[in-house]
């Protein structure tokens, strides 16, 4: 997909950029994006085109088959984008685990804190599902992310048990 939009107001360009990034598209150059075809991706392109139209711009969508020479490079660019997402996800999992460990160290065993941590874990789960849906080529850190999410689930289960034990006193 490529498009033309006026420089101002910038909100239209930002909205298109956010939609395409959220879908897992990779920028090849300014206003030119590679997006895999298929369920989830096609709908995102449709939304991006609608955003371009709303900004009174022009969108061009092409079905492209990369050449034998450029195909591997495109897969590498796409996989690197997913790898960067997985690395960020792993950092957030570490942060979550640190928060749980901190609450245990402080013996802060409240239902309000448990509720907050449950929401944080659900956010991690949603994010994991989103990245996994976009990770068509299996980025290096995908397996580590799977294991780390499972560790986060186990940490929250342990914390929940401590909260319920503390309330039973």
PDB file of N, CA and C in Angstrom, residues 87-145:
ATOM      1  N   UNK A  87      10.687  -8.440  21.694  1.00  0.00           N
ATOM      2  CA  UNK A  87      11.642  -7.941  22.688  1.00  0.00           C
ATOM      3  C   UNK A  87      10.958  -6.957  23.630  1.00  0.00           C
ATOM      4  N   UNK A  88      10.133  -6.084  23.081  1.00  0.00           N
ATOM      5  CA  UNK A  88       9.387  -5.151  23.921  1.00  0.00           C
ATOM      6  C   UNK A  88       8.412  -5.899  24.823  1.00  0.00           C
ATOM      7  N   UNK A  89       7.766  -6.922  24.269  1.00  0.00           N
ATOM      8  CA  UNK A  89       6.843  -7.745  25.052  1.00  0.00           C
ATOM      9  C   UNK A  89       7.583  -8.420  26.207  1.00  0.00           C
ATOM     10  N   UNK A  90       8.741  -8.972  25.932  1.00  0.00           N
ATOM     11  CA  UNK A  90       9.534  -9.629  26.979  1.00  0.00           C
ATOM     12  C   UNK A  90       9.908  -8.647  28.091  1.00  0.00           C
ATOM     13  N   UNK A  91      10.237  -7.424  27.722  1.00  0.00           N
ATOM     14  CA  UNK A  91      10.566  -6.408  28.723  1.00  0.00           C
ATOM     15  C   UNK A  91       9.351  -6.110  29.596  1.00  0.00           C
ATOM     16  N   UNK A  92       8.172  -6.072  28.993  1.00  0.00           N
ATOM     17  CA  UNK A  92       6.954  -5.831  29.779  1.00  0.00           C
ATOM     18  C   UNK A  92       6.644  -7.018  30.687  1.00  0.00           C
ATOM     19  N   UNK A  93       6.940  -8.216  30.239  1.00  0.00           N
ATOM     20  CA  UNK A  93       6.770  -9.391  31.101  1.00  0.00           C
ATOM     21  C   UNK A  93       7.713  -9.310  32.299  1.00  0.00           C
ATOM     22  N   UNK A  94       8.941  -8.889  32.057  1.00  0.00           N
ATOM     23  CA  UNK A  94       9.892  -8.724  33.162  1.00  0.00           C
ATOM     24  C   UNK A  94       9.386  -7.682  34.160  1.00  0.00           C
ATOM     25  N   UNK A  95       8.837  -6.610  33.633  1.00  0.00           N
ATOM     26  CA  UNK A  95       8.294  -5.558  34.482  1.00  0.00           C
ATOM     27  C   UNK A  95       7.132  -6.102  35.321  1.00  0.00           C
ATOM     28  N   UNK A  96       6.260  -6.889  34.685  1.00  0.00           N
ATOM     29  CA  UNK A  96       5.132  -7.495  35.389  1.00  0.00           C
ATOM     30  C   UNK A  96       5.633  -8.401  36.508  1.00  0.00           C
ATOM     31  N   UNK A  97       6.586  -9.260  36.194  1.00  0.00           N
ATOM     32  CA  UNK A  97       7.134 -10.178  37.201  1.00  0.00           C
ATOM     33  C   UNK A  97       7.777  -9.394  38.343  1.00  0.00           C
ATOM     34  N   UNK A  98       8.446  -8.302  38.016  1.00  0.00           N
ATOM     35  CA  UNK A  98       9.041  -7.452  39.049  1.00  0.00           C
ATOM     36  C   UNK A  98       7.997  -6.827  39.954  1.00  0.00           C
ATOM     37  N   UNK A  99       6.887  -6.406  39.380  1.00  0.00           N
ATOM     38  CA  UNK A  99       5.806  -5.832  40.175  1.00  0.00           C
ATOM     39  C   UNK A  99       5.241  -6.871  41.139  1.00  0.00           C
ATOM     40  N   UNK A 100       5.032  -8.075  40.637  1.00  0.00           N
ATOM     41  CA  UNK A 100       4.504  -9.147  41.497  1.00  0.00           C
ATOM     42  C   UNK A 100       5.494  -9.434  42.629  1.00  0.00           C
ATOM     43  N   UNK A 101       6.758  -9.562  42.290  1.00  0.00           N
ATOM     44  CA  UNK A 101       7.785  -9.827  43.309  1.00  0.00           C
ATOM     45  C   UNK A 101       7.826  -8.692  44.335  1.00  0.00           C
ATOM     46  N   UNK A 102       7.664  -7.465  43.882  1.00  0.00           N
ATOM     47  CA  UNK A 102       7.668  -6.321  44.794  1.00  0.00           C
ATOM     48  C   UNK A 102       6.490  -6.349  45.748  1.00  0.00           C
ATOM     49  N   UNK A 103       5.326  -6.705  45.241  1.00  0.00           N
ATOM     50  CA  UNK A 103       4.139  -6.788  46.102  1.00  0.00           C
ATOM     51  C   UNK A 103       4.303  -7.905  47.135  1.00  0.00           C
ATOM     52  N   UNK A 104       4.893  -9.001  46.720  1.00  0.00           N
ATOM     53  CA  UNK A 104       5.134 -10.103  47.665  1.00  0.00           C
ATOM     54  C   UNK A 104       6.142  -9.661  48.719  1.00  0.00           C
ATOM     55  N   UNK A 105       7.215  -8.988  48.300  1.00  0.00           N
ATOM     56  CA  UNK A 105       8.237  -8.525  49.250  1.00  0.00           C
ATOM     57  C   UNK A 105       7.648  -7.551  50.267  1.00  0.00           C
ATOM     58  N   UNK A 106       6.728  -6.698  49.823  1.00  0.00           N
ATOM     59  CA  UNK A 106       6.082  -5.726  50.715  1.00  0.00           C
ATOM     60  C   UNK A 106       4.919  -6.344  51.489  1.00  0.00           C
ATOM     61  N   UNK A 107       4.594  -7.589  51.140  1.00  0.00           N
ATOM     62  CA  UNK A 107       3.449  -8.280  51.710  1.00  0.00           C
ATOM     63  C   UNK A 107       2.161  -7.483  51.507  1.00  0.00           C
ATOM     64  N   UNK A 108       2.036  -6.935  50.329  1.00  0.00           N
ATOM     65  CA  UNK A 108       0.847  -6.170  49.951  1.00  0.00           C
ATOM     66  C   UNK A 108      -0.136  -7.134  49.296  1.00  0.00           C
ATOM     67  N   UNK A 109      -0.897  -7.795  50.127  1.00  0.00           N
ATOM     68  CA  UNK A 109      -1.801  -8.834  49.663  1.00  0.00           C
ATOM     69  C   UNK A 109      -3.242  -8.335  49.713  1.00  0.00           C
ATOM     70  N   UNK A 110      -3.580  -7.409  48.814  1.00  0.00           N
ATOM     71  CA  UNK A 110      -4.919  -6.832  48.798  1.00  0.00           C
ATOM     72  C   UNK A 110      -5.659  -7.257  47.538  1.00  0.00           C
ATOM     73  N   UNK A 111      -6.979  -7.279  47.639  1.00  0.00           N
ATOM     74  CA  UNK A 111      -7.790  -7.620  46.477  1.00  0.00           C
ATOM     75  C   UNK A 111      -7.669  -6.548  45.391  1.00  0.00           C
ATOM     76  N   UNK A 112      -7.522  -5.304  45.806  1.00  0.00           N
ATOM     77  CA  UNK A 112      -7.371  -4.226  44.821  1.00  0.00           C
ATOM     78  C   UNK A 112      -6.094  -4.426  44.011  1.00  0.00           C
ATOM     79  N   UNK A 113      -5.005  -4.781  44.686  1.00  0.00           N
ATOM     80  CA  UNK A 113      -3.743  -5.005  43.978  1.00  0.00           C
ATOM     81  C   UNK A 113      -3.853  -6.233  43.078  1.00  0.00           C
ATOM     82  N   UNK A 114      -4.489  -7.282  43.570  1.00  0.00           N
ATOM     83  CA  UNK A 114      -4.688  -8.481  42.756  1.00  0.00           C
ATOM     84  C   UNK A 114      -5.493  -8.141  41.506  1.00  0.00           C
ATOM     85  N   UNK A 115      -6.554  -7.353  41.665  1.00  0.00           N
ATOM     86  CA  UNK A 115      -7.369  -6.953  40.523  1.00  0.00           C
ATOM     87  C   UNK A 115      -6.532  -6.186  39.503  1.00  0.00           C
ATOM     88  N   UNK A 116      -5.697  -5.269  39.977  1.00  0.00           N
ATOM     89  CA  UNK A 116      -4.830  -4.494  39.082  1.00  0.00           C
ATOM     90  C   UNK A 116      -3.866  -5.407  38.329  1.00  0.00           C
ATOM     91  N   UNK A 117      -3.274  -6.357  39.029  1.00  0.00           N
ATOM     92  CA  UNK A 117      -2.324  -7.269  38.381  1.00  0.00           C
ATOM     93  C   UNK A 117      -3.024  -8.204  37.401  1.00  0.00           C
ATOM     94  N   UNK A 118      -4.256  -8.593  37.703  1.00  0.00           N
ATOM     95  CA  UNK A 118      -5.020  -9.406  36.752  1.00  0.00           C
ATOM     96  C   UNK A 118      -5.271  -8.639  35.459  1.00  0.00           C
ATOM     97  N   UNK A 119      -5.573  -7.345  35.585  1.00  0.00           N
ATOM     98  CA  UNK A 119      -5.763  -6.505  34.389  1.00  0.00           C
ATOM     99  C   UNK A 119      -4.458  -6.391  33.601  1.00  0.00           C
ATOM    100  N   UNK A 120      -3.351  -6.244  34.318  1.00  0.00           N
ATOM    101  CA  UNK A 120      -2.048  -6.157  33.640  1.00  0.00           C
ATOM    102  C   UNK A 120      -1.732  -7.454  32.885  1.00  0.00           C
ATOM    103  N   UNK A 121      -2.041  -8.587  33.503  1.00  0.00           N
ATOM    104  CA  UNK A 121      -1.792  -9.867  32.833  1.00  0.00           C
ATOM    105  C   UNK A 121      -2.692 -10.014  31.609  1.00  0.00           C
ATOM    106  N   UNK A 122      -3.923  -9.589  31.719  1.00  0.00           N
ATOM    107  CA  UNK A 122      -4.828  -9.688  30.569  1.00  0.00           C
ATOM    108  C   UNK A 122      -4.315  -8.817  29.418  1.00  0.00           C
ATOM    109  N   UNK A 123      -3.770  -7.654  29.736  1.00  0.00           N
ATOM    110  CA  UNK A 123      -3.181  -6.794  28.709  1.00  0.00           C
ATOM    111  C   UNK A 123      -2.020  -7.514  28.027  1.00  0.00           C
ATOM    112  N   UNK A 124      -1.176  -8.197  28.819  1.00  0.00           N
ATOM    113  CA  UNK A 124      -0.072  -8.976  28.239  1.00  0.00           C
ATOM    114  C   UNK A 124      -0.591 -10.100  27.348  1.00  0.00           C
ATOM    115  N   UNK A 125      -1.635 -10.771  27.789  1.00  0.00           N
ATOM    116  CA  UNK A 125      -2.206 -11.860  26.982  1.00  0.00           C
ATOM    117  C   UNK A 125      -2.732 -11.344  25.643  1.00  0.00           C
ATOM    118  N   UNK A 126      -3.457 -10.215  25.670  1.00  0.00           N
ATOM    119  CA  UNK A 126      -3.974  -9.636  24.424  1.00  0.00           C
ATOM    120  C   UNK A 126      -2.828  -9.263  23.490  1.00  0.00           C
ATOM    121  N   UNK A 127      -1.819  -8.632  24.058  1.00  0.00           N
ATOM    122  CA  UNK A 127      -0.671  -8.203  23.265  1.00  0.00           C
ATOM    123  C   UNK A 127       0.022  -9.414  22.649  1.00  0.00           C
ATOM    124  N   UNK A 128       0.179 -10.473  23.427  1.00  0.00           N
ATOM    125  CA  UNK A 128       0.805 -11.709  22.942  1.00  0.00           C
ATOM    126  C   UNK A 128       0.014 -12.272  21.758  1.00  0.00           C
ATOM    127  N   UNK A 129      -1.303 -12.313  21.891  1.00  0.00           N
ATOM    128  CA  UNK A 129      -2.143 -12.828  20.794  1.00  0.00           C
ATOM    129  C   UNK A 129      -1.986 -11.970  19.535  1.00  0.00           C
ATOM    130  N   UNK A 130      -1.915 -10.655  19.708  1.00  0.00           N
ATOM    131  CA  UNK A 130      -1.773  -9.753  18.565  1.00  0.00           C
ATOM    132  C   UNK A 130      -0.442  -9.980  17.846  1.00  0.00           C
ATOM    133  N   UNK A 131       0.623 -10.053  18.613  1.00  0.00           N
ATOM    134  CA  UNK A 131       1.933 -10.253  17.976  1.00  0.00           C
ATOM    135  C   UNK A 131       1.989 -11.623  17.302  1.00  0.00           C
ATOM    136  N   UNK A 132       1.502 -12.640  18.004  1.00  0.00           N
ATOM    137  CA  UNK A 132       1.528 -13.999  17.444  1.00  0.00           C
ATOM    138  C   UNK A 132       0.753 -14.059  16.127  1.00  0.00           C
ATOM    139  N   UNK A 133      -0.372 -13.339  16.041  1.00  0.00           N
ATOM    140  CA  UNK A 133      -1.161 -13.335  14.806  1.00  0.00           C
ATOM    141  C   UNK A 133      -0.397 -12.678  13.652  1.00  0.00           C
ATOM    142  N   UNK A 134       0.475 -11.742  13.978  1.00  0.00           N
ATOM    143  CA  UNK A 134       1.250 -11.042  12.942  1.00  0.00           C
ATOM    144  C   UNK A 134       2.570 -11.726  12.634  1.00  0.00           C
ATOM    145  N   UNK A 135       3.026 -12.605  13.512  1.00  0.00           N
ATOM    146  CA  UNK A 135       4.346 -13.231  13.365  1.00  0.00           C
ATOM    147  C   UNK A 135       4.259 -14.429  12.428  1.00  0.00           C
ATOM    148  N   UNK A 136       4.178 -14.136  11.149  1.00  0.00           N
ATOM    149  CA  UNK A 136       3.970 -15.178  10.141  1.00  0.00           C
ATOM    150  C   UNK A 136       5.191 -16.054   9.907  1.00  0.00           C
ATOM    151  N   UNK A 137       6.377 -15.550  10.240  1.00  0.00           N
ATOM    152  CA  UNK A 137       7.594 -16.278   9.897  1.00  0.00           C
ATOM    153  C   UNK A 137       8.364 -16.771  11.119  1.00  0.00           C
ATOM    154  N   UNK A 138       7.795 -16.622  12.313  1.00  0.00           N
ATOM    155  CA  UNK A 138       8.423 -17.157  13.515  1.00  0.00           C
ATOM    156  C   UNK A 138       9.688 -16.426  13.933  1.00  0.00           C
ATOM    157  N   UNK A 139       9.523 -15.237  14.446  1.00  0.00           N
ATOM    158  CA  UNK A 139      10.676 -14.463  14.929  1.00  0.00           C
ATOM    159  C   UNK A 139      11.389 -15.224  16.040  1.00  0.00           C
ATOM    160  N   UNK A 140      12.682 -14.949  16.197  1.00  0.00           N
ATOM    161  CA  UNK A 140      13.535 -15.683  17.148  1.00  0.00           C
ATOM    162  C   UNK A 140      12.985 -15.705  18.570  1.00  0.00           C
ATOM    163  N   UNK A 141      12.447 -14.603  19.054  1.00  0.00           N
ATOM    164  CA  UNK A 141      12.044 -14.507  20.460  1.00  0.00           C
ATOM    165  C   UNK A 141      10.623 -14.980  20.729  1.00  0.00           C
ATOM    166  N   UNK A 142       9.927 -15.484  19.743  1.00  0.00           N
ATOM    167  CA  UNK A 142       8.539 -15.910  19.926  1.00  0.00           C
ATOM    168  C   UNK A 142       8.415 -17.001  20.990  1.00  0.00           C
ATOM    169  N   UNK A 143       9.297 -17.994  20.948  1.00  0.00           N
ATOM    170  CA  UNK A 143       9.229 -19.078  21.933  1.00  0.00           C
ATOM    171  C   UNK A 143       9.543 -18.584  23.341  1.00  0.00           C
ATOM    172  N   UNK A 144      10.526 -17.702  23.460  1.00  0.00           N
ATOM    173  CA  UNK A 144      10.857 -17.132  24.772  1.00  0.00           C
ATOM    174  C   UNK A 144       9.669 -16.337  25.310  1.00  0.00           C
ATOM    175  N   UNK A 145       8.972 -15.642  24.432  1.00  0.00           N
ATOM    176  CA  UNK A 145       7.808 -14.861  24.851  1.00  0.00           C
ATOM    177  C   UNK A 145       6.700 -15.781  25.366  1.00  0.00           C
TER     178      UNK A 145
END
